[in-house]
Amino acid sequence: MQRPLSFVIFRALAILLALAITLVPILWMVSMAFKPFSEWQATGANLTWFPKKPTLDNFRFLFGNSGSDLIVALDRTAAKPILSSLLSATIGTLIAMTCGTASAYGLSRFGSGKNLPLALIQLRLFPPMAVMIPVMMMWAFLNLMDTWWGLSLIYGIVTLPFAFWLMKTFFDEMPKEIEEAALVEGCSRWRVFTRVTLPMMAAPLAAASLFVFILNWSDYLIALLLTTRDWVTIPVYMASLSSSMTGQLYGTKAALGLIAAVPPVILGIVIQKHLVRGLTFGALKQ
Amino acid sequence: MTHPVNSQKDGAGLGFRLTLPAQILVLFIAVFPLLMQLYISLTDWSPLTGATWPQAWQFWNSFANYADLLTDDRLWAALGRTLFIMAVCVPVEFALGLALATLFVDDFPGKRIAYSILIMPMMVVPAVAGYMFFMLFQSGGPVNDILSWFTAEPVAIAWLSAPNLALVAVIAADIWQWTPLMFLILLAGLVGVPDDQLKAAALLGASPLQRFITIVLPRMKVIIIIALAIRSIEAFKIFDTLFIMTGGGPGVATETISIYIYKITTQDLIWGYVAAVALAILIVLSVAAIWAMKRMAR
């Protein structure tokens, strides 16, 4: 539709303003991450918008190199928390995607597990905080506290609703003719599922997996309650990077925040066209 | 070789086996925790008593915890604050998201890049977003700096240590992070509105507002309900950003339901009572959800 010039100008200004508001918090963190100690140590005063002498000191410091002008040294580096986040988010994604894909196919093709759609939505409805006490008790009882497998298991469960609903909508949309042809050829149902259906669904499976990975990677609350020291994840570790002795390690935390923020932002852009479907439990397709 | 006759039966068996792992996980996370929660919510048990949780019956207090929560002012204040944050954030995010989405219906140069940038905030790890806003709202931070451009003198507001301002900061962070979600969902809906209907209405002399109300809104009803429902549910759970920014403080100024439960779980360690509070919230939410779904079905 043809628009008047005034609208075009208004639109450009409005979008530029929205972009500025979107970017300022992100750019501020990037700027803090590259400032040397001397530029952020002051109690929040005299901060500049851009680093005067950009440096990688904050990143080096995170990985145990205290050669910077910081007096303190970290009692543990960021390497283990990064490993913990990666490992638990990946295994959690595998658990959610395996169980979610299998059950979504079971429901979509054979009508099994009709209780699952609602049960899984309900699982998502409740604040995790409201079931954490019994979960903490169970995890302690099963010796899963502060382990990567315990964290992976809970991640697999809390993101199962997304994996299930996403894959269910993908299976529902898939034409059934090819599967039927394979059945007529004499393939068993299981063979059809593993050799015909799954390979055809490679792209949706990848998109759903990345989506679930982002969710797992973004967790803070669960790791805060179920890990204590050995397997704390990046956000929990980040929050612990301030003490009465060191004060707020602004630049260090900004550098770690940047490390945590980059993977989901990139993955999110990769699966952009599936985001609406994922976030609305498959209710909306783009 | 499977007989064609058997394939339907074969399918039912396979369907059961395929759904089994998910069913086990749901049982594992729904049934056991709820039963445990119910059990200890009827006791004064806590990890400090030295007894293990199966022995919690020794501290049986029947329904005292449930009676207590009715008169727990801090709980009700936290609930009120949570609902207040929801009542501000969700409509503002909806309005901003819808406004932005209407600007993105037509094509314009740079649209794809602008779109990719605008949806970035919701991909940022919430805890990290909380830390971003923690830095922004420091007294020497950029928010005060930008304000000082307008006042022409240095501004040094201590946002996060003043009760009301801390609440403003927390709400700002939520709006920053979740307006993109509204934008994304509503844009998907707007794009689906057929162009020819709009053109026809325009030819008949309908103003843009009239076209929006009579053609666009009815077609987007379901999408709008879904967007509002998803955001309301998530806003009720708000924890990560808020906890990193203020820890619920100063005092209890930004203490929401999730933060309240976290604090009494980890600091006061009155687990019997926490279980009662958590179970009460679950019951209220379930009733609300069933009521909402029945209304949706009608």
CSV table of C-alpha atoms in Angstrom, one decimal, chain A residues 25-268:
chain,number,residue,atom,x,y,z
A,25,PRO,CA,22.0,-2.0,27.4
A,26,ILE,CA,23.8,-4.6,25.2
A,27,LEU,CA,26.5,-2.1,24.0
A,28,TRP,CA,27.0,-0.9,27.5
A,29,MET,CA,27.9,-4.4,28.7
A,30,VAL,CA,30.2,-4.9,25.7
A,31,SER,CA,31.9,-1.6,26.5
A,32,MET,CA,32.3,-2.6,30.2
A,33,ALA,CA,33.7,-6.0,29.2
A,34,PHE,CA,36.5,-4.3,27.3
A,35,LYS,CA,37.4,-1.6,29.8
A,36,PRO,CA,40.6,-2.1,31.8
A,37,PHE,CA,40.3,-2.4,35.6
A,38,SER,CA,41.1,1.2,36.2
A,39,GLU,CA,38.2,2.4,34.1
A,40,TRP,CA,35.5,0.4,36.0
A,41,GLN,CA,36.8,0.0,39.5
A,42,ALA,CA,35.6,3.4,40.7
A,43,THR,CA,32.3,3.0,42.5
A,44,GLY,CA,30.3,3.5,39.4
A,45,ALA,CA,31.6,7.1,39.0
A,46,ASN,CA,33.3,8.6,36.0
A,47,LEU,CA,32.3,5.8,33.7
A,48,THR,CA,32.7,6.6,30.0
A,49,TRP,CA,30.5,5.3,27.2
A,50,PHE,CA,33.4,3.7,25.4
A,51,PRO,CA,36.6,2.2,26.8
A,52,LYS,CA,39.5,4.6,26.5
A,53,LYS,CA,42.0,1.8,26.3
A,54,PRO,CA,40.2,-1.3,25.2
A,55,THR,CA,41.7,-4.5,26.6
A,56,LEU,CA,41.1,-8.2,27.0
A,57,ASP,CA,42.2,-8.1,30.6
A,58,ASN,CA,38.7,-9.0,31.9
A,59,PHE,CA,38.5,-12.1,29.8
A,60,ARG,CA,42.1,-13.2,30.8
A,61,PHE,CA,41.2,-12.6,34.4
A,62,LEU,CA,38.2,-14.9,34.1
A,63,PHE,CA,40.4,-17.7,33.0
A,64,GLY,CA,42.8,-17.3,35.8
A,65,ASN,CA,45.4,-14.8,34.6
A,66,SER,CA,45.7,-12.3,37.3
A,67,GLY,CA,48.5,-10.4,35.5
A,68,SER,CA,46.2,-7.4,35.3
A,69,ASP,CA,46.3,-4.6,37.8
A,70,LEU,CA,43.6,-6.3,39.9
A,71,ILE,CA,44.7,-7.0,43.4
A,72,VAL,CA,42.5,-10.0,43.9
A,73,ALA,CA,42.6,-13.4,42.2
A,74,LEU,CA,39.5,-15.6,41.6
A,75,ASP,CA,39.4,-18.7,43.7
A,76,ARG,CA,38.2,-20.6,40.6
A,77,THR,CA,38.1,-19.7,37.0
A,78,ALA,CA,35.2,-19.5,34.6
A,79,ALA,CA,36.2,-22.6,32.7
A,80,LYS,CA,34.3,-25.1,34.8
A,81,PRO,CA,31.1,-23.1,34.9
A,82,ILE,CA,31.2,-22.7,31.1
A,83,LEU,CA,31.7,-26.5,30.8
A,84,SER,CA,28.9,-27.1,33.2
A,85,SER,CA,26.5,-24.8,31.3
A,86,LEU,CA,27.4,-26.4,28.0
A,87,LEU,CA,27.3,-30.0,29.2
A,88,SER,CA,24.0,-29.7,31.2
A,89,ALA,CA,22.2,-27.7,28.5
A,90,THR,CA,23.3,-30.1,25.8
A,91,ILE,CA,22.4,-33.3,27.6
A,92,GLY,CA,19.2,-31.7,28.9
A,93,THR,CA,18.4,-30.9,25.2
A,94,LEU,CA,19.1,-34.5,24.2
A,95,ILE,CA,16.8,-35.8,26.9
A,96,ALA,CA,14.0,-33.4,26.1
A,97,MET,CA,14.3,-33.9,22.3
A,98,THR,CA,14.4,-37.7,22.5
A,99,CYS,CA,11.4,-38.1,24.8
A,100,GLY,CA,9.6,-35.2,23.2
A,101,THR,CA,10.1,-36.4,19.6
A,102,ALA,CA,9.1,-40.0,20.4
A,103,SER,CA,6.0,-39.1,22.4
A,104,ALA,CA,5.0,-36.4,19.8
A,105,TYR,CA,5.2,-39.0,17.1
A,106,GLY,CA,3.3,-41.6,19.2
A,107,LEU,CA,0.5,-39.1,19.7
A,108,SER,CA,0.5,-37.6,16.2
A,109,ARG,CA,0.3,-41.0,14.4
A,110,PHE,CA,-1.1,-43.6,16.9
A,111,GLY,CA,-3.1,-41.4,19.3
A,112,SER,CA,-1.2,-42.6,22.3
A,113,GLY,CA,-0.7,-40.5,25.4
A,114,LYS,CA,-3.7,-38.2,24.9
A,115,ASN,CA,-3.1,-36.8,28.4
A,116,LEU,CA,0.4,-35.4,27.5
A,117,PRO,CA,-0.5,-32.1,25.7
A,118,LEU,CA,-2.4,-30.7,28.7
A,119,ALA,CA,-0.1,-32.3,31.4
A,120,LEU,CA,2.9,-30.7,29.7
A,121,ILE,CA,1.3,-27.3,29.3
A,122,GLN,CA,0.5,-27.4,33.0
A,123,LEU,CA,4.1,-28.3,33.8
A,124,ARG,CA,5.0,-25.0,32.0
A,125,LEU,CA,2.3,-23.0,33.7
A,126,PHE,CA,3.6,-23.5,37.3
A,127,PRO,CA,6.3,-21.3,38.7
A,128,PRO,CA,9.4,-23.5,39.1
A,129,MET,CA,9.9,-21.9,42.4
A,130,ALA,CA,6.7,-23.6,43.7
A,131,VAL,CA,7.9,-27.1,43.2
A,132,MET,CA,11.6,-26.6,44.0
A,133,ILE,CA,11.5,-27.8,47.6
A,134,PRO,CA,10.3,-31.3,46.8
A,135,VAL,CA,12.6,-31.4,43.8
A,136,MET,CA,15.6,-30.4,46.0
A,137,MET,CA,14.6,-33.1,48.4
A,138,MET,CA,14.4,-35.7,45.7
A,139,TRP,CA,17.7,-34.6,44.1
A,140,ALA,CA,19.4,-34.9,47.5
A,141,PHE,CA,17.8,-38.3,48.1
A,142,LEU,CA,19.0,-39.5,44.7
A,143,ASN,CA,22.4,-38.0,45.1
A,144,LEU,CA,21.8,-35.7,42.1
A,145,MET,CA,22.7,-32.5,43.9
A,146,ASP,CA,25.5,-30.5,42.3
A,147,THR,CA,26.2,-32.9,39.5
A,148,TRP,CA,26.0,-32.4,35.8
A,149,TRP,CA,23.7,-35.3,35.3
A,150,GLY,CA,21.3,-34.1,37.9
A,151,LEU,CA,21.1,-30.7,36.3
A,152,SER,CA,20.8,-32.3,32.8
A,153,LEU,CA,17.9,-34.4,34.0
A,154,ILE,CA,15.9,-31.5,35.4
A,155,TYR,CA,16.7,-29.4,32.3
A,156,GLY,CA,15.4,-32.3,30.1
A,157,ILE,CA,12.2,-32.3,32.1
A,158,VAL,CA,11.5,-28.6,32.2
A,159,THR,CA,12.0,-28.2,28.5
A,160,LEU,CA,10.1,-31.4,27.5
A,161,PRO,CA,6.9,-29.4,27.0
A,162,PHE,CA,8.5,-27.3,24.3
A,163,ALA,CA,10.2,-30.2,22.6
A,164,PHE,CA,6.9,-32.2,22.6
A,165,TRP,CA,4.7,-29.4,21.4
A,166,LEU,CA,7.1,-28.2,18.7
A,167,MET,CA,7.6,-31.7,17.3
A,168,LYS,CA,3.9,-32.5,17.5
A,169,THR,CA,3.0,-29.6,15.3
A,170,PHE,CA,5.8,-30.6,12.8
A,171,PHE,CA,4.6,-34.2,12.7
A,172,ASP,CA,0.9,-33.1,12.3
A,173,GLU,CA,1.9,-31.0,9.3
A,174,MET,CA,4.0,-33.6,7.6
A,175,PRO,CA,2.2,-35.4,4.7
A,176,LYS,CA,1.5,-39.0,5.6
A,177,GLU,CA,1.7,-40.4,2.0
A,178,ILE,CA,5.4,-41.2,2.1
A,179,GLU,CA,5.0,-43.1,5.4
A,180,GLU,CA,2.1,-45.0,4.0
A,181,ALA,CA,4.0,-45.9,0.8
A,182,ALA,CA,6.9,-47.3,3.0
A,183,LEU,CA,4.4,-49.3,5.0
A,184,VAL,CA,2.9,-50.8,1.9
A,185,GLU,CA,6.5,-51.7,0.8
A,186,GLY,CA,6.6,-53.9,3.9
A,187,CYS,CA,8.5,-51.7,6.4
A,188,SER,CA,7.6,-52.0,10.0
A,189,ARG,CA,6.2,-49.0,11.8
A,190,TRP,CA,9.5,-48.6,13.8
A,191,ARG,CA,11.5,-48.7,10.6
A,192,VAL,CA,9.2,-46.1,9.0
A,193,PHE,CA,9.7,-43.8,12.0
A,194,THR,CA,13.5,-44.1,12.1
A,195,ARG,CA,14.4,-44.5,8.4
A,196,VAL,CA,11.7,-42.4,6.7
A,197,THR,CA,10.1,-39.9,9.1
A,198,LEU,CA,13.1,-38.8,11.2
A,199,PRO,CA,15.4,-38.1,8.2
A,200,MET,CA,12.7,-36.1,6.5
A,201,MET,CA,12.3,-34.1,9.8
A,202,ALA,CA,16.0,-33.3,10.1
A,203,ALA,CA,15.6,-29.5,9.7
A,204,PRO,CA,12.6,-29.2,12.1
A,205,LEU,CA,14.5,-31.4,14.6
A,206,ALA,CA,17.6,-29.2,14.4
A,207,ALA,CA,15.5,-26.0,14.9
A,208,ALA,CA,13.6,-27.5,17.8
A,209,SER,CA,16.9,-28.7,19.4
A,210,LEU,CA,18.5,-25.3,19.1
A,211,PHE,CA,15.4,-23.7,20.6
A,212,VAL,CA,15.4,-26.1,23.6
A,213,PHE,CA,19.1,-25.5,24.0
A,214,ILE,CA,18.6,-21.8,24.3
A,215,LEU,CA,16.0,-22.3,27.0
A,216,ASN,CA,18.3,-24.6,28.9
A,217,TRP,CA,21.3,-22.4,28.5
A,218,SER,CA,19.2,-19.4,29.9
A,219,ASP,CA,18.3,-21.0,33.2
A,220,TYR,CA,19.4,-19.4,36.4
A,221,LEU,CA,16.9,-20.4,39.1
A,222,ILE,CA,17.2,-24.1,38.8
A,223,ALA,CA,21.0,-24.1,38.8
A,224,LEU,CA,20.9,-21.7,41.7
A,225,LEU,CA,19.0,-24.3,43.8
A,226,LEU,CA,20.4,-27.6,42.5
A,227,THR,CA,24.1,-26.8,42.3
A,228,THR,CA,26.3,-25.5,45.0
A,229,ARG,CA,29.9,-25.5,44.0
A,230,ASP,CA,31.3,-28.1,41.6
A,231,TRP,CA,28.8,-27.7,38.8
A,232,VAL,CA,27.5,-24.2,39.1
A,233,THR,CA,26.5,-22.8,35.7
A,234,ILE,CA,27.6,-19.5,34.2
A,235,PRO,CA,24.8,-17.3,35.6
A,236,VAL,CA,25.2,-18.7,39.2
A,237,TYR,CA,29.0,-18.2,38.9
A,238,MET,CA,28.5,-14.7,37.6
A,239,ALA,CA,26.3,-13.8,40.5
A,240,SER,CA,29.0,-15.1,42.9
A,241,LEU,CA,31.6,-12.8,41.4
A,242,SER,CA,31.2,-10.1,44.0
A,243,SER,CA,32.1,-10.1,47.6
A,244,SER,CA,32.8,-7.7,50.4
A,245,MET,CA,36.5,-8.0,49.7
A,246,THR,CA,36.5,-7.5,45.9
A,247,GLY,CA,33.3,-5.4,45.6
A,248,GLN,CA,31.4,-5.6,42.3
A,249,LEU,CA,33.8,-6.9,39.7
A,250,TYR,CA,31.9,-4.9,37.0
A,251,GLY,CA,34.2,-5.5,34.0
A,252,THR,CA,34.8,-9.1,34.9
A,253,LYS,CA,31.1,-9.8,35.2
A,254,ALA,CA,30.3,-7.9,32.0
A,255,ALA,CA,32.9,-10.1,30.2
A,256,LEU,CA,31.3,-13.2,31.5
A,257,GLY,CA,27.8,-11.9,30.7
A,258,LEU,CA,29.0,-11.4,27.1
A,259,ILE,CA,30.3,-15.0,26.9
A,260,ALA,CA,26.9,-16.2,28.2
A,261,ALA,CA,24.8,-13.9,25.9
A,262,VAL,CA,26.5,-14.6,22.6
A,263,PRO,CA,25.5,-18.2,21.9
A,264,PRO,CA,21.7,-17.9,22.4
A,265,VAL,CA,21.6,-14.6,20.4
A,266,ILE,CA,23.4,-16.2,17.5
A,267,LEU,CA,21.4,-19.4,17.7
A,268,GLY,CA,18.2,-17.3,18.0
